[in-house]
Amino acid sequence: MKQEDALRALREGDYETAANLLETVVRENRFSSDVLNNAYTIALYSAGNTGELADAAFRIGQVYEETNPGLALDYYQRAVYSGLDPSRVRSVCEFQTRSTLPLDTRPSSNIRTGHIAHVIGCFQPGHAPSLYIQLMAKALAEHGVRSTVFTTEWASDWFFNPPGRQSKPVDVEAETFVGPERGNFLERAERVATALRDRDIDIAFYHCGPTE
């Protein structure tokens, strides 16, 4: 009954009531239901309880680290977006690092610099990181170096955002690959990584923060 009351309150826009009821429900089932976890975090966001949202989303992420890393990263994104404290942001970044494939960090004297990749959350006119990449791509082009921009579209169809492309056309001296708009954190990242591998990239710059 409490679960039904909570979801009814959420549908009716009584977000404070929904959040209070859902907090009890998700704790009782040990955060095992993604449907209820999602509803709980949406209720907290809609009620403006960012501090509680950061804490709850972080705890939910911890639950899924071993069984569903992609889902864990989704909730960690919510936590960081909501103002997670620096010490726990550090632990999120460490988990992101552990979730990636090991890299060969040995120095090489055979690295080419003919084709540079720029990975960014989204590409939009007037957007500070986009302006930086525009300038960088132009400067590289003057030295005969090609640039390709890869966007992660991280906020499309995520949490409180509707489906649809974030990026807009930008005048830049580079090819642009717009990332996938659906899928969890790891699925989207893998598609961008595949696109990078398919384009014979020499060096990639990552212009993103922990939420992206």
Short mmCIF file of C-alpha atoms in Angstrom, two decimals:
data_model
loop_
_atom_site.label_atom_id
_atom_site.label_comp_id
_atom_site.label_asym_id
_atom_site.label_seq_id
_atom_site.Cartn_x
_atom_site.Cartn_y
_atom_site.Cartn_z
CA MET A 1 0.00 0.00 0.00
CA LYS A 2 2.81 2.42 0.87
CA GLN A 3 4.41 1.81 -2.54
CA GLU A 4 1.12 2.48 -4.34
CA ASP A 5 0.57 5.65 -2.29
CA ALA A 6 4.09 6.83 -3.11
CA LEU A 7 3.72 6.30 -6.85
CA ARG A 8 0.29 7.95 -6.79
CA ALA A 9 1.76 10.99 -5.05
CA LEU A 10 4.51 11.14 -7.65
CA ARG A 11 2.01 11.02 -10.51
CA GLU A 12 -0.06 13.75 -8.87
CA GLY A 13 2.94 16.03 -8.39
CA ASP A 14 3.12 15.76 -4.60
CA TYR A 15 6.86 15.22 -4.71
CA GLU A 16 7.66 15.73 -1.02
CA THR A 17 5.14 13.07 0.00
CA ALA A 18 6.34 10.75 -2.76
CA ALA A 19 9.97 11.15 -1.72
CA ASN A 20 9.22 10.49 1.95
CA LEU A 21 7.19 7.37 1.19
CA LEU A 22 9.62 6.05 -1.41
CA GLU A 23 12.56 6.51 0.94
CA THR A 24 11.01 3.97 3.28
CA VAL A 25 10.11 1.60 0.45
CA VAL A 26 13.53 1.57 -1.24
CA ARG A 27 15.34 1.11 2.05
CA GLU A 28 13.07 -1.77 3.01
CA ASN A 29 13.86 -3.58 -0.25
CA ARG A 30 17.56 -2.60 -0.04
CA PHE A 31 17.47 -0.58 -3.25
CA SER A 32 16.80 -3.76 -5.28
CA SER A 33 14.14 -2.27 -7.60
CA ASP A 34 15.44 0.05 -10.32
CA VAL A 35 11.88 1.23 -11.02
CA LEU A 36 11.44 2.40 -7.43
CA ASN A 37 15.01 3.74 -7.20
CA ASN A 38 14.38 5.81 -10.32
CA ALA A 39 11.04 7.05 -8.97
CA TYR A 40 12.66 7.95 -5.65
CA THR A 41 15.45 10.00 -7.23
CA ILE A 42 13.00 11.72 -9.59
CA ALA A 43 10.79 12.63 -6.60
CA LEU A 44 13.81 14.08 -4.76
CA TYR A 45 14.89 16.04 -7.82
CA SER A 46 11.38 17.37 -8.46
CA ALA A 47 11.05 18.38 -4.80
CA GLY A 48 14.36 20.26 -4.98
CA ASN A 49 16.03 18.10 -2.32
CA THR A 50 19.44 18.07 -3.99
CA GLY A 51 21.39 17.17 -0.85
CA GLU A 52 19.23 14.12 -0.21
CA LEU A 53 19.34 13.26 -3.91
CA ALA A 54 23.13 13.28 -4.00
CA ASP A 55 23.29 11.00 -0.95
CA ALA A 56 20.56 8.61 -2.15
CA ALA A 57 21.89 8.33 -5.70
CA PHE A 58 25.39 7.64 -4.38
CA ARG A 59 24.10 4.85 -2.12
CA ILE A 60 22.11 3.31 -4.98
CA GLY A 61 25.19 3.43 -7.19
CA GLN A 62 27.16 1.52 -4.57
CA VAL A 63 24.52 -1.24 -4.57
CA TYR A 64 24.94 -1.81 -8.32
CA GLU A 65 28.74 -1.57 -8.63
CA GLU A 66 29.31 -5.33 -8.80
CA THR A 67 26.16 -6.46 -10.60
CA ASN A 68 25.45 -3.63 -13.06
CA PRO A 69 28.31 -1.11 -13.48
CA GLY A 70 26.44 0.81 -16.19
CA LEU A 71 23.48 1.39 -13.91
CA ALA A 72 25.81 2.25 -11.02
CA LEU A 73 27.44 4.96 -13.15
CA ASP A 74 24.02 6.32 -14.10
CA TYR A 75 23.15 6.88 -10.43
CA TYR A 76 26.63 8.22 -9.73
CA GLN A 77 26.00 10.76 -12.49
CA ARG A 78 22.85 11.84 -10.68
CA ALA A 79 24.78 12.14 -7.42
CA VAL A 80 27.59 14.24 -8.94
CA TYR A 81 25.09 16.42 -10.81
CA SER A 82 23.29 17.08 -7.51
CA GLY A 83 26.38 18.36 -5.72
CA LEU A 84 28.04 15.27 -4.27
CA ASP A 85 30.85 16.15 -1.86
CA PRO A 86 34.43 16.06 -3.20
CA SER A 87 35.56 12.96 -1.31
CA ARG A 88 32.76 10.87 -2.78
CA VAL A 89 33.23 12.42 -6.23
CA ARG A 90 36.78 11.11 -6.01
CA SER A 91 35.47 7.61 -5.28
CA VAL A 92 33.12 7.87 -8.27
CA CYS A 93 36.03 8.83 -10.52
CA GLU A 94 38.03 5.90 -9.15
CA PHE A 95 35.15 3.55 -9.95
CA GLN A 96 34.94 4.98 -13.47
CA THR A 97 38.63 4.24 -13.88
CA ARG A 98 38.23 0.68 -12.61
CA SER A 99 35.32 0.15 -15.00
CA THR A 100 37.44 0.87 -18.09
CA LEU A 101 39.77 -1.45 -19.95
CA PRO A 102 43.43 -1.27 -18.88
CA LEU A 103 45.47 1.17 -20.95
CA ASP A 104 48.98 0.76 -22.26
CA THR A 105 50.66 3.79 -20.71
CA ARG A 106 54.16 2.97 -21.91
CA PRO A 107 55.75 5.89 -23.80
CA SER A 108 56.14 5.44 -27.53
CA SER A 109 58.35 7.22 -30.02
CA ASN A 110 56.01 6.25 -32.88
CA ILE A 111 52.97 8.35 -31.94
CA ARG A 112 51.64 10.26 -34.92
CA THR A 113 49.71 13.51 -34.65
CA GLY A 114 47.91 13.66 -37.98
CA HIS A 115 44.40 13.08 -36.66
CA ILE A 116 43.17 14.37 -33.28
CA ALA A 117 39.91 13.48 -31.53
CA HIS A 118 38.03 15.76 -29.15
CA VAL A 119 35.47 14.03 -26.90
CA ILE A 120 32.86 16.37 -25.42
CA GLY A 121 29.50 16.02 -23.68
CA CYS A 122 27.66 18.01 -26.37
CA PHE A 123 28.56 20.50 -29.09
CA GLN A 124 26.61 23.77 -29.09
CA PRO A 125 27.14 27.34 -30.34
CA GLY A 126 28.38 29.63 -27.55
CA HIS A 127 29.06 26.68 -25.23
CA ALA A 128 32.45 27.32 -23.55
CA PRO A 129 33.99 23.87 -24.23
CA SER A 130 32.65 24.04 -27.80
CA LEU A 131 34.28 27.44 -28.33
CA TYR A 132 37.57 26.05 -27.03
CA ILE A 133 37.42 23.11 -29.44
CA GLN A 134 36.56 25.44 -32.34
CA LEU A 135 39.73 27.44 -31.63
CA MET A 136 41.82 24.32 -31.09
CA ALA A 137 40.62 22.62 -34.29
CA LYS A 138 41.35 25.76 -36.31
CA ALA A 139 44.86 26.05 -34.87
CA LEU A 140 45.56 22.36 -35.51
CA ALA A 141 44.26 22.64 -39.09
CA GLU A 142 46.77 25.42 -39.76
CA HIS A 143 49.48 22.88 -38.93
CA GLY A 144 47.99 20.17 -41.14
CA VAL A 145 46.37 18.19 -38.33
CA ARG A 146 42.80 16.95 -38.79
CA SER A 147 40.28 17.05 -35.94
CA THR A 148 37.16 15.00 -35.29
CA VAL A 149 34.70 15.92 -32.54
CA PHE A 150 32.89 13.09 -30.74
CA THR A 151 29.94 13.94 -28.48
CA THR A 152 28.62 11.66 -25.75
CA GLU A 153 25.14 13.26 -25.63
CA TRP A 154 25.30 12.34 -21.93
CA ALA A 155 22.09 14.12 -20.84
CA SER A 156 19.85 12.96 -23.67
CA ASP A 157 17.07 10.71 -22.33
CA TRP A 158 18.80 10.70 -18.95
CA PHE A 159 17.06 11.01 -15.59
CA PHE A 160 14.85 14.12 -15.94
CA ASN A 161 15.76 14.86 -19.58
CA PRO A 162 13.56 13.82 -22.54
CA PRO A 163 14.91 11.91 -25.56
CA GLY A 164 16.48 13.97 -28.32
CA ARG A 165 19.86 15.16 -29.49
CA GLN A 166 21.59 17.76 -27.29
CA SER A 167 24.14 18.90 -29.84
CA LYS A 168 23.45 21.64 -32.38
CA PRO A 169 25.28 22.51 -35.61
CA VAL A 170 28.53 24.34 -34.93
CA ASP A 171 30.87 25.94 -37.46
CA VAL A 172 34.09 24.03 -36.81
CA GLU A 173 37.02 22.84 -38.93
CA ALA A 174 36.37 19.22 -37.99
CA GLU A 175 34.20 16.24 -38.71
CA THR A 176 31.58 15.76 -35.99
CA PHE A 177 30.34 12.40 -34.68
CA VAL A 178 27.20 12.82 -32.56
CA GLY A 179 26.99 10.09 -29.95
CA PRO A 180 24.09 7.73 -29.26
CA GLU A 181 21.02 9.19 -27.58
CA ARG A 182 19.89 6.01 -25.83
CA GLY A 183 21.49 3.42 -23.58
CA ASN A 184 23.13 3.37 -20.18
CA PHE A 185 26.46 4.98 -19.32
CA LEU A 186 28.65 2.09 -20.50
CA GLU A 187 26.63 1.36 -23.65
CA ARG A 188 26.93 4.96 -24.83
CA ALA A 189 30.61 5.08 -23.94
CA GLU A 190 31.33 1.88 -25.86
CA ARG A 191 29.66 3.22 -29.01
CA VAL A 192 31.74 6.39 -28.85
CA ALA A 193 34.88 4.30 -28.22
CA THR A 194 34.06 2.11 -31.24
CA ALA A 195 33.65 5.21 -33.41
CA LEU A 196 37.05 6.45 -32.20
CA ARG A 197 38.72 3.14 -33.08
CA ASP A 198 37.11 3.09 -36.53
CA ARG A 199 38.52 6.50 -37.52
CA ASP A 200 42.25 5.90 -37.15
CA ILE A 201 42.66 8.47 -34.36
CA ASP A 202 46.20 9.22 -33.18
CA ILE A 203 45.45 11.14 -29.97
CA ALA A 204 42.17 11.80 -28.15
CA PHE A 205 41.46 14.72 -25.80
CA TYR A 206 38.67 14.25 -23.27
CA HIS A 207 36.93 17.60 -22.61
CA CYS A 208 34.36 16.27 -20.13
CA GLY A 209 33.67 16.21 -16.41
CA PRO A 210 32.54 13.32 -14.14
CA THR A 211 28.87 13.88 -15.02
CA GLU A 212 29.51 13.42 -18.72
#
